């Protein structure tokens, strides 16, 4: 995989890499000595990230040196939580045999697959999973999508005809950025790859632009905005309808170049007419005059863009909110136009290739067995995973493969899933660590990671605020006992097939063998060569700091994958969900002293899995419950005190942080913590275990339209 074995020479070298931890794809300059990292800095010569990095990149070094990292396949002794080394050959043979046996006895859907977030940060895994997913021959496929961006995908599919046609906010050129449910100063941006976002937002304001943040908490991003609007959790769809009402009432609708190809404007007008700012004010907590004022400023700006992320997706009306954001950008003439919401022209065009192969995504073709929730793009909502394992009957899940995921900490009612996993017949985890989820596995198969791999960001250049490309080689030698992720995935599928399991499709198996022989690099090279910029790996290697491929450009109508290349402003699916929204307009959500729980992220943390770095977890306690002083006072609670938080599904004890930066009636707890469970082998993380937010979130509470988890606004009581 690697070029020259520089790491063998023991000399100090400076090499380039790219950070794969979050979506910002920062260029790195890594000083190594032999196979050891000496320092990690931002690559100032990267035209896209221009030297930006965050503390997590520096901690990459800790992961590579982590004695808790799994560096050879491990097998759990039956009935115990002791793991012992096993050879790759034996491990793959056992996995194939056991998983095939489950499928032969209980049907193919008895085997489930869960793909975690870092899957998307490895181009080689990303290229392998569509084939491997198919080869398993099961409908029980899950991923972090349904605790994340599923609403955006559903609205892309319904409005533009492809589930991956994500409009990206043109932050570098816009005059007005209205941000809902996102905190890029901490997350570094999501579905908005924009390394150094703080500087980009400063530049927006320096050129006279406006940043407005809508969030139930005065987040780090809200703190630097021109205006912060406290909103009641889960009510963004109402706010957006109140804004649309204003646009129509003011006669300001202007679809610009899309007027001729957009269908459904009348339906949107009729719908918006029902939601005056006065009508939604109480539910959103935003008064009518303010809704009008912000709408009018948005409309009046030379260019404007509304952007919503995790906070609007992971709520009860996530689907509607994601749709209405696109509608607002469209009807105010801010779509596919500089300074508005735009589409990328990525060097490796996954969406283009998928479209050519007829893969656009689909929705609701089948339903989950127990609760009848819709599939999306071949996956089921992960909120049903626990019940699908627990509930007997035909199609009950009895075996599981996880890849780079930790659903015990990352999915709603994780404690229920935790128990359910213990009851599986067989489980394989492809991961770096023995964490809250993988401790249940019979086998843990470890992969190459981070600086050991070559990197091209297949996913996130597709979501970037500029067109950019950068390719780097692996710069560390992987531990002898690990293998590349794509190889492990392919080999697992082949072993399953060999033992009589999986989809009995010889053509598919032949394809997997061919791809395995070809390797992901060649595939990537082909994608680059046939991509819109006609690049190649060789070309990217010549400019090792990366290429700037220019600002985003208007891409419609050619990108549209709908029939007749139309834009569907008012898909029936969304219109049909409005009745549910309207029915809850007057609900108060919380009663009897309940507070509404929301989540948050921390700059020095990455979902559930970087807490084993001392460098990152040192300092003030990150896992605290933030509460408004009025709510603390009325409960007789004080700063620093340990409080008990209870929801329908569970209970945790956590230190209290009292702050004016949160709306009264709302409390916030970060997700990804809770490492005290037995059998977890994360020695540093255990010293600051924290509690899991998802021991409180509810698997029965979701956006019933899309199937996405609803983390925002979980009713809880808080007491001493
Ligand atoms: N440091 C760090 N960076 C990360 C991650 C991490 O764990 N740590 N995770 C990565 C991942 S996987 C993702 S998907 C991205 C996510 O990136 P972002 O989408 O920026 O996510 P968050 O930082 O969680 O910000 C969500 C905001 O929504 C607010 N919110 C909660 N409920 C509501 C609501 O009902 N309405 C509104 N309007 N706002 C609400 C929260 O208070 C919070 O400030 O971050 C990525 N980057
Ligand atoms: N309440 C609440 N819950 C949430 C969220 C929230 O905002 N609130 N956010 C949700 C979001 S946006 C997301 S994306 C999910 C994330 O949730 P998941 O995707 O389920 O889990 P992660 O915490 O990202 O864990 C990643 C795992 O992958 C392993 N890993 C890291 N790199 C590699 C690699 O290169 N190869 C392999 N094989 N393994 C690797 C790590 O060791 C870790 O075990 O959490 C979701 N959960
Ligand atoms: S912002 Fe994201 S990509 Fe950049 S260094 Fe930090 S974790 Fe890595
Ligand atoms: Mo995510």
XYZ file of C-alpha atoms in Angstrom, residues 5-714:
710
model
C 9.298 2.486 3.381
C 10.520 5.812 4.829
C 9.227 4.825 8.247
C 11.745 2.019 8.318
C 14.642 4.397 8.085
C 14.278 5.928 11.520
C 14.931 9.448 10.275
C 12.884 12.498 11.031
C 10.638 13.386 8.100
C 7.813 15.769 7.409
C 5.033 14.205 5.389
C 1.590 15.329 4.350
C -1.668 13.717 5.323
C -5.329 14.690 5.625
C -7.376 14.542 8.786
C -10.152 11.952 8.516
C -11.807 12.592 11.869
C -14.540 15.010 10.929
C -15.957 16.507 7.750
C -13.582 19.465 7.491
C -10.784 17.499 5.713
C -7.946 19.607 7.090
C -4.552 19.190 5.509
C -1.931 17.924 7.952
C 1.808 18.225 8.101
C 3.093 15.324 10.151
C 6.595 15.041 11.453
C 7.608 11.429 11.989
C 10.667 9.698 13.296
C 10.771 6.114 12.137
C 7.242 4.890 12.735
C 6.521 7.430 15.471
C 4.667 10.701 15.159
C 6.666 13.611 16.555
C 4.246 16.428 15.764
C 1.102 17.220 13.810
C 0.413 20.680 12.402
C -1.975 22.188 9.915
C -0.686 22.303 6.333
C -0.532 26.023 5.594
C 0.018 25.281 1.895
C -3.279 23.405 1.533
C -5.326 25.821 -0.574
C -8.586 24.648 1.003
C -7.831 24.295 4.716
C -5.015 26.882 4.770
C -3.374 25.519 7.895
C -6.488 25.083 10.010
C -6.666 22.178 12.434
C -8.398 21.493 15.744
C -7.153 19.656 18.876
C -8.456 16.317 17.619
C -5.934 16.138 14.793
C -3.084 16.501 17.265
C -4.587 13.613 19.231
C -4.367 11.310 16.196
C -0.938 10.544 17.514
C -2.448 9.220 20.761
C -4.686 6.840 18.836
C -1.715 5.447 16.940
C 0.195 4.918 20.180
C -2.787 3.730 22.194
C -2.004 0.474 24.041
C -5.763 -0.243 24.120
C -6.034 -0.290 20.331
C -6.752 -3.761 19.033
C -3.916 -4.841 16.770
C -4.834 -8.428 15.977
C -8.115 -10.324 15.596
C -9.612 -11.137 18.989
C -12.082 -13.850 19.881
C -14.283 -13.828 22.946
C -14.174 -17.013 24.957
C -17.744 -18.389 24.866
C -19.848 -17.226 27.807
C -17.222 -14.834 29.156
C -15.934 -11.357 28.487
C -12.345 -12.535 28.043
C -10.883 -12.015 24.579
C -8.006 -14.013 23.111
C -5.994 -13.568 19.913
C -6.983 -15.657 16.895
C -5.373 -15.834 13.447
C -6.975 -14.018 10.508
C -7.586 -17.280 8.667
C -9.349 -18.849 11.628
C -11.280 -15.691 12.391
C -12.585 -15.258 8.856
C -13.442 -18.959 8.578
C -15.292 -18.946 11.894
C -17.187 -15.763 11.035
C -18.272 -17.115 7.643
C -19.350 -20.417 9.108
C -21.297 -19.010 12.085
C -22.993 -16.224 10.164
C -23.942 -18.600 7.353
C -25.330 -21.063 9.883
C -27.586 -18.364 11.363
C -28.826 -17.413 7.901
C -29.415 -21.031 6.876
C -31.372 -21.792 10.013
C -33.308 -18.557 10.458
C -33.362 -16.898 7.051
C -31.108 -14.338 5.486
C -32.649 -11.370 7.296
C -31.536 -12.858 10.623
C -28.125 -11.327 9.913
C -27.861 -7.567 10.423
C -25.232 -5.012 9.427
C -24.509 -1.683 11.157
C -22.167 0.832 9.548
C -20.849 3.543 11.836
C -19.781 7.073 11.031
C -16.030 6.544 10.363
C -17.016 4.255 7.462
C -17.739 7.419 5.501
C -14.293 8.815 6.347
C -12.451 5.994 4.564
C -12.722 6.000 0.780
C -11.735 2.356 0.631
C -14.458 1.273 3.060
C -16.945 3.481 1.263
C -16.170 1.816 -2.057
C -16.500 -1.660 -0.544
C -19.697 -1.360 1.495
C -22.265 -1.164 -1.315
C -21.053 -4.514 -2.642
C -20.629 -6.124 0.764
C -24.023 -4.862 1.920
C -25.641 -6.519 -1.074
C -23.621 -9.706 -0.698
C -24.880 -10.269 2.849
C -28.290 -10.741 1.277
C -30.177 -9.202 4.170
C -32.699 -6.412 4.532
C -31.559 -5.845 8.107
C -29.104 -3.107 7.175
C -28.550 -0.125 9.447
C -26.188 2.791 9.750
C -25.622 6.063 11.555
C -27.614 7.741 8.752
C -30.853 7.291 10.704
C -29.438 9.054 13.772
C -28.084 11.838 11.583
C -28.794 13.186 8.096
C -31.608 10.935 6.864
C -34.073 13.879 6.636
C -31.725 15.731 4.296
C -31.389 12.619 2.147
C -35.132 12.108 2.024
C -35.747 15.670 0.932
C -32.971 15.428 -1.690
C -34.533 12.249 -3.054
C -38.042 13.678 -3.106
C -37.194 17.130 -4.448
C -34.203 16.548 -6.734
C -34.451 12.843 -7.508
C -31.258 11.607 -5.845
C -30.697 10.947 -2.158
C -27.181 12.411 -2.270
C -27.957 15.710 -4.001
C -27.220 17.823 -0.946
C -27.386 21.599 -1.389
C -24.384 23.204 0.359
C -24.450 26.701 1.875
C -22.108 28.970 -0.068
C -20.677 30.490 3.117
C -17.760 32.200 1.408
C -20.019 34.355 -0.761
C -23.322 34.670 1.017
C -24.567 37.910 2.528
C -26.895 36.308 5.040
C -26.511 32.944 6.727
C -29.462 31.666 8.717
C -28.271 28.644 10.661
C -30.598 26.221 12.422
C -29.497 23.386 14.684
C -25.796 23.455 13.878
C -22.760 24.486 15.844
C -19.855 24.513 13.376
C -17.482 26.312 15.724
C -17.435 23.023 17.630
C -18.408 20.436 15.018
C -16.285 22.095 12.313
C -19.224 21.893 9.964
C -21.397 19.106 8.641
C -22.839 18.717 5.143
C -20.788 21.848 4.768
C -17.146 20.870 4.462
C -15.520 24.175 5.310
C -12.184 23.872 7.072
C -11.504 26.883 9.263
C -15.210 27.743 9.478
C -14.631 30.288 12.237
C -12.535 32.417 9.859
C -15.084 31.968 7.089
C -17.859 33.211 9.381
C -15.696 36.135 10.520
C -15.107 36.951 6.839
C -18.848 36.848 6.188
C -19.415 39.441 8.891
C -16.381 41.490 7.871
C -17.822 41.931 4.367
C -21.032 43.269 5.874
C -22.916 39.978 5.945
C -25.150 38.691 8.697
C -25.083 35.476 10.709
C -28.224 34.434 12.557
C -28.216 31.260 14.666
C -31.389 29.501 15.802
C -30.701 27.144 18.691
C -32.252 26.314 22.095
C -28.777 26.867 23.508
C -26.514 29.857 22.998
C -23.910 27.668 21.363
C -20.307 28.638 20.641
C -21.451 29.619 17.129
C -24.465 31.533 18.420
C -22.067 33.462 20.645
C -20.263 34.958 17.619
C -23.439 35.561 15.575
C -25.131 38.886 14.889
C -28.250 37.445 16.369
C -29.124 34.351 18.351
C -32.702 33.125 18.461
C -33.662 30.737 21.248
C -36.109 28.200 19.855
C -38.076 25.479 21.581
C -36.580 22.082 20.740
C -38.244 20.306 17.844
C -40.152 23.301 16.522
C -38.034 24.382 13.527
C -40.595 23.235 10.981
C -43.139 25.636 12.508
C -40.647 28.491 12.394
C -39.823 27.765 8.757
C -43.532 27.713 7.873
C -43.968 31.040 9.668
C -41.137 32.429 7.550
C -42.590 31.021 4.329
C -45.950 32.517 5.279
C -44.259 35.908 5.493
C -42.489 35.512 2.145
C -45.787 34.733 0.422
C -47.796 37.363 2.342
C -45.233 40.013 1.401
C -45.421 38.955 -2.236
C -41.707 38.281 -2.278
C -41.613 34.862 -3.905
C -38.922 34.780 -6.559
C -37.788 31.434 -7.907
C -35.503 33.153 -10.421
C -34.135 30.727 -13.004
C -36.027 27.809 -11.441
C -39.513 29.247 -12.008
C -39.912 27.241 -15.204
C -38.862 23.913 -13.739
C -40.324 23.980 -10.241
C -43.628 22.245 -9.540
C -45.808 22.716 -6.491
C -45.536 26.423 -5.722
C -49.297 26.708 -5.246
C -49.327 23.831 -2.779
C -46.561 25.501 -0.779
C -48.446 28.814 -0.832
C -51.655 27.180 0.396
C -49.773 25.364 3.118
C -47.805 28.384 4.300
C -50.974 30.454 4.433
C -52.127 28.307 7.359
C -49.060 29.062 9.507
C -48.908 32.754 10.257
C -46.091 33.930 12.509
C -48.716 34.588 15.194
C -49.879 31.002 14.985
C -46.413 29.472 15.424
C -45.035 31.968 17.949
C -46.014 30.127 21.116
C -44.891 26.753 19.832
C -41.486 27.985 18.671
C -40.923 30.489 21.453
C -40.079 33.098 18.800
C -42.442 36.065 18.662
C -44.255 36.921 15.447
C -42.580 40.273 14.841
C -39.175 38.693 15.139
C -40.078 35.960 12.637
C -41.206 38.669 10.193
C -38.121 40.806 10.762
C -35.694 37.939 10.185
C -37.616 36.763 7.122
C -37.582 40.251 5.613
C -33.858 40.651 6.212
C -33.277 37.245 4.618
C -35.357 38.226 1.576
C -33.755 41.659 1.276
C -30.161 40.415 1.405
C -28.418 40.360 -2.008
C -27.869 36.652 -1.349
C -28.919 34.506 1.582
C -28.913 30.888 2.584
C -30.732 28.884 5.218
C -28.691 25.969 6.541
C -29.839 23.360 9.028
C -27.995 20.394 10.447
C -28.061 17.791 13.192
C -30.303 19.809 15.515
C -33.029 20.033 12.883
C -32.606 16.488 11.568
C -32.738 14.650 14.863
C -36.153 15.844 15.926
C -39.757 14.760 15.628
C -40.336 16.809 12.463
C -36.844 16.428 11.003
C -38.140 15.437 7.561
C -40.422 18.454 7.292
C -37.730 20.804 8.573
C -35.145 19.555 6.059
C -37.658 19.932 3.231
C -38.777 23.435 4.288
C -35.172 24.652 4.420
C -34.802 23.768 0.734
C -38.150 25.384 -0.027
C -37.157 28.615 1.714
C -33.916 28.806 -0.260
C -35.796 28.084 -3.488
C -38.677 30.538 -3.141
C -36.385 33.378 -2.095
C -34.231 32.896 -5.193
C -31.262 31.588 -3.267
C -30.894 28.199 -4.853
C -28.141 27.017 -7.176
C -26.818 30.564 -7.218
C -23.682 32.165 -5.736
C -24.198 32.998 -2.080
C -27.134 30.614 -1.769
C -27.483 26.846 -1.494
C -25.377 25.191 -4.192
C -24.203 21.844 -5.498
C -20.588 20.756 -5.759
C -18.665 19.513 -8.785
C -16.465 16.930 -7.065
C -13.402 15.437 -8.740
C -14.644 11.929 -7.957
C -18.332 12.160 -8.679
C -20.037 9.471 -6.626
C -23.495 10.870 -7.269
C -22.901 10.970 -10.999
C -21.620 7.398 -11.087
C -24.443 6.142 -8.875
C -26.996 7.853 -11.124
C -25.487 6.281 -14.227
C -25.840 2.891 -12.534
C -29.480 3.699 -11.785
C -28.830 4.005 -8.043
C -30.723 7.087 -6.907
C -32.051 5.857 -3.612
C -35.559 4.789 -2.658
C -37.923 5.067 0.241
C -40.528 2.864 1.850
C -40.111 -0.104 -0.518
C -40.354 -2.318 2.545
C -41.057 -1.893 6.216
C -39.382 -3.037 9.398
C -40.849 -6.230 10.784
C -41.903 -5.160 14.287
C -42.889 -1.500 14.042
C -43.430 -1.158 10.305
C -41.007 1.732 9.769
C -39.919 2.476 6.185
C -36.602 1.481 4.651
C -34.506 4.224 3.126
C -31.982 3.459 0.401
C -32.000 -0.166 1.542
C -31.525 0.596 5.234
C -33.909 0.459 8.158
C -33.993 3.070 10.933
C -31.518 2.035 13.618
C -34.103 2.927 16.272
C -35.669 -0.481 15.534
C -32.478 -2.536 15.922
C -33.102 -3.363 19.605
C -36.688 -4.491 19.090
C -35.786 -6.475 15.975
C -33.260 -8.455 18.022
C -35.593 -8.920 20.991
C -38.856 -9.795 19.260
C -39.219 -13.495 18.396
C -40.680 -14.637 15.107
C -39.670 -15.065 11.511
C -36.999 -12.564 10.543
C -35.800 -11.955 14.085
C -32.227 -10.645 14.028
C -29.833 -13.175 15.578
C -26.439 -12.136 14.253
C -24.780 -8.795 13.627
C -21.787 -7.301 11.869
C -20.736 -3.805 12.912
C -18.196 -1.690 11.061
C -16.747 1.405 12.759
C -19.778 2.013 14.915
C -20.841 2.181 18.522
C -24.648 2.046 18.492
C -24.853 1.299 22.236
C -23.739 4.873 22.831
C -24.963 6.481 19.635
C -28.529 5.315 19.108
C -31.698 6.037 21.095
C -32.317 3.865 24.125
C -28.798 2.504 23.895
C -29.266 0.607 27.148
C -31.980 -1.500 25.557
C -29.754 -2.237 22.579
C -26.911 -3.049 24.947
C -29.033 -5.779 26.543
C -30.282 -6.999 23.191
C -26.748 -7.397 21.802
C -25.905 -9.689 24.703
C -28.606 -12.054 23.449
C -27.338 -12.415 19.877
C -26.253 -15.822 18.608
C -23.179 -14.337 16.955
C -21.584 -10.948 16.384
C -18.567 -9.668 14.466
C -17.209 -6.167 15.059
C -14.752 -4.529 12.697
C -13.232 -1.882 14.915
C -10.156 -0.438 16.574
C -11.366 -0.786 20.138
C -13.267 -2.952 22.551
C -15.946 -0.400 23.341
C -19.517 -0.422 24.697
C -20.753 -2.155 21.533
C -17.852 -4.309 20.371
C -17.442 -5.913 23.801
C -20.496 -7.999 22.836
C -18.829 -9.347 19.711
C -17.621 -12.914 19.366
C -14.910 -11.595 17.089
C -13.275 -8.193 16.816
C -11.455 -7.686 13.537
C -9.055 -4.719 13.596
C -8.219 -2.544 10.605
C -5.659 -0.067 9.456
C -6.482 3.414 10.571
C -5.806 7.107 10.149
C -2.269 7.956 9.123
C -1.626 4.348 8.103
C -4.044 4.615 5.220
C -3.905 6.649 2.068
C -6.687 9.204 1.979
C -8.882 10.902 -0.538
C -12.091 12.306 0.844
C -14.612 10.697 -1.429
C -17.597 11.706 0.688
C -16.728 15.139 1.975
C -15.405 16.820 -1.156
C -18.903 16.134 -2.415
C -20.226 18.302 0.433
C -17.642 21.066 0.340
C -18.123 24.828 0.113
C -15.488 24.923 -2.643
C -14.481 22.291 -5.142
C -11.231 20.818 -3.897
C -9.193 17.609 -4.052
C -6.221 16.252 -2.172
C -4.713 12.791 -2.099
C -2.150 11.553 0.423
C -0.320 8.283 0.932
C -0.246 6.396 4.203
C 2.691 7.584 6.317
C 2.797 5.131 9.213
C 3.346 1.429 9.038
C 0.255 -0.337 10.392
C 0.607 -2.860 13.236
C 1.447 -6.291 11.805
C -1.864 -7.865 12.819
C -4.313 -5.425 11.226
C -5.651 -5.391 7.681
C -7.105 -2.744 5.345
C -10.828 -2.156 5.976
C -11.912 -2.952 2.402
C -10.064 -6.269 2.519
C -11.700 -7.288 5.779
C -15.132 -6.346 4.442
C -14.642 -8.224 1.172
C -13.125 -11.258 2.891
C -15.974 -11.472 5.354
C -18.490 -11.422 2.515
C -16.527 -14.057 0.585
C -16.237 -16.320 3.616
C -19.967 -16.020 4.253
C -20.645 -16.998 0.661
C -18.215 -19.894 0.827
C -20.087 -21.326 3.794
C -23.420 -21.140 2.023
C -24.702 -17.841 3.422
C -25.379 -14.410 1.938
C -26.966 -13.664 -1.385
C -26.465 -16.604 -3.714
C -25.364 -14.421 -6.585
C -22.260 -15.668 -8.360
C -21.950 -12.525 -10.464
C -21.802 -10.413 -7.342
C -19.235 -12.705 -5.754
C -17.202 -12.553 -8.931
C -17.386 -8.757 -8.849
C -16.184 -8.704 -5.251
C -13.251 -10.952 -6.118
C -12.374 -8.700 -9.047
C -12.626 -5.543 -6.940
C -10.543 -7.110 -4.225
C -7.849 -7.901 -6.782
C -8.085 -4.424 -8.305
C -7.908 -2.621 -4.960
C -9.588 0.655 -4.030
C -6.778 2.846 -5.335
C -7.351 1.785 -8.897
C -11.058 2.321 -8.477
C -10.455 5.797 -7.080
C -8.117 6.567 -9.949
C -10.835 5.591 -12.413
C -13.377 7.759 -10.618
C -10.999 10.704 -10.837
C -10.200 10.087 -14.498
C -13.830 9.889 -15.523
C -14.862 12.675 -13.141
C -15.771 16.215 -14.203
C -12.235 17.557 -13.668
C -10.507 14.691 -15.499
C -7.908 14.226 -12.789
C -6.015 11.127 -11.722
C -4.141 9.901 -8.691
C -0.877 10.728 -10.431
C -2.093 14.275 -11.052
C -3.156 14.717 -7.420
C 0.153 13.360 -6.202
C 1.927 16.065 -8.175
C 0.192 18.725 -6.080
C 0.478 17.055 -2.745
C -0.967 20.026 -0.843
C -4.172 19.659 -2.777
C -5.925 21.376 -5.655
C -8.379 24.206 -5.519
C -10.944 23.441 -8.205
C -12.824 26.684 -7.840
C -15.931 28.117 -6.271
C -19.207 26.233 -6.543
C -21.064 26.808 -9.784
C -24.714 26.597 -10.786
C -25.386 22.952 -11.690
C -29.069 22.820 -12.506
C -30.898 21.498 -14.334
C -28.288 18.970 -15.468
C -27.822 17.453 -11.998
C -31.513 16.836 -11.387
C -32.472 13.175 -11.437
C -36.234 13.683 -11.374
C -38.438 12.883 -14.336
C -38.170 15.709 -16.836
C -35.491 17.322 -14.634
C -38.115 19.125 -12.560
C -37.775 20.411 -9.009
C -40.520 19.075 -6.759
C -41.264 21.914 -4.339
C -44.132 20.109 -2.677
C -43.719 16.319 -2.691
C -46.884 14.511 -1.557
C -44.882 12.705 1.125
C -44.092 15.937 2.946
C -47.504 17.509 2.390
C -48.977 14.377 3.927
C -46.939 14.831 7.087
C -48.204 18.340 7.762
C -51.352 17.055 9.468
C -49.127 15.491 12.139
C -47.314 18.791 12.565
C -50.521 20.754 12.784
C -51.981 18.354 15.332
C -49.144 19.189 17.671
C -49.167 22.916 17.171
C -50.755 23.564 20.518
C -49.039 20.833 22.477
C -46.857 22.118 25.264
C -44.514 19.102 24.957
C -43.375 19.163 28.559
C -45.673 18.857 31.538
C -45.422 18.290 35.292
C -42.073 19.912 35.821
C -40.492 18.138 32.888
C -37.651 19.744 30.987
C -36.774 19.143 27.345
C -33.423 17.440 26.836
C -31.158 18.254 23.884
C -27.621 17.143 23.010
C -24.371 18.918 22.248
C -20.892 18.299 20.938
C -17.530 19.196 22.383
C -14.530 20.360 20.369
C -12.252 17.862 22.114
C -14.454 14.866 21.519
C -15.595 12.922 18.464
C -18.912 11.180 18.890
C -18.242 8.215 21.199
C -14.710 7.283 20.421
C -11.833 9.643 21.129
C -12.089 9.711 24.884
C -9.142 7.379 25.305
C -6.749 10.252 24.610
C -5.560 11.912 27.817
C -4.699 15.011 25.822
C -8.347 15.403 24.802
C -10.182 14.520 27.985
C -8.073 16.526 30.416
C -9.468 19.836 31.672
C -12.960 20.717 32.869
C -15.589 17.971 32.982
C -17.262 17.803 29.552
C -20.154 15.533 30.440
C -22.396 17.888 32.422
C -26.089 18.743 32.337
C -26.517 22.413 31.399
C -29.586 24.039 32.967
C -31.032 27.556 33.137
C -30.689 29.259 36.569
C -34.486 29.583 36.941
C -34.954 25.846 36.466
C -32.127 25.091 38.887
C -33.549 27.456 41.481
C -37.064 26.085 41.287
C -35.657 22.611 41.901
C -33.277 23.700 44.623
C -30.251 22.598 42.567
C -26.828 24.206 42.513
C -23.817 24.317 40.197
C -21.556 21.266 40.356
C -24.038 19.144 42.265
C -24.749 15.643 41.019
C -28.296 15.458 39.704
C -30.543 12.614 38.654
C -32.023 12.853 35.158
C -34.966 10.590 34.323
C -36.764 9.934 31.056
C -39.340 7.361 29.998
C -36.589 4.870 29.225
C -33.836 5.439 31.746
C -32.008 7.399 34.345
C -28.486 8.812 34.774
C -26.616 10.810 37.423
C -24.467 13.679 36.172
C -22.924 16.940 37.472
C -24.988 20.088 36.931
C -23.731 23.193 35.122
C -25.979 26.214 35.622
C -25.899 28.706 32.748
C -27.843 31.518 31.133
C -26.727 30.139 27.781
C -29.628 27.737 27.617
C -33.323 28.448 27.191
C -35.416 28.029 30.324
C -37.209 24.701 30.193
C -34.385 23.042 28.236
C -31.395 21.028 29.466
C -28.389 19.818 27.464
C -26.137 16.786 27.815
C -23.402 15.772 25.329
C -23.667 12.404 23.562
C -20.938 9.788 23.241
C -20.066 9.353 26.907
C -20.838 6.502 29.293
C -17.707 4.340 29.302
C -18.164 2.735 32.724
C -19.813 -0.404 31.373
C -18.016 -3.647 32.261
C -15.883 -5.280 29.595
C -14.988 -1.984 27.941
C -11.241 -1.788 27.345
C -10.675 1.974 27.232
C -8.508 2.644 30.249
C -8.145 6.386 29.826
C -11.792 6.956 28.894
C -12.884 5.064 31.995
C -11.221 7.644 34.217
C -13.722 10.181 32.847
C -16.530 7.809 31.946
C -19.451 10.244 32.012
C -22.952 9.014 31.266
C -24.669 8.199 28.005
C -27.239 10.690 26.710
C -28.703 7.796 24.783
C -29.584 5.990 27.984
C -32.245 8.728 28.178
C -33.286 9.186 24.541
C -36.219 7.117 23.396
C -36.219 4.511 20.631
C -39.992 4.934 20.339
C -39.750 8.664 19.740
C -38.704 9.482 16.211
C -39.558 11.402 13.099
C -42.216 8.963 11.979
C -42.009 10.346 8.425
C -38.350 9.590 7.754
C -37.593 7.112 10.534
C -34.797 9.310 11.839
C -34.160 9.311 15.571
C -35.567 12.248 17.502
C -32.977 13.245 20.082
C -34.110 16.838 20.529
C -36.711 17.573 23.130
C -36.837 14.353 25.137
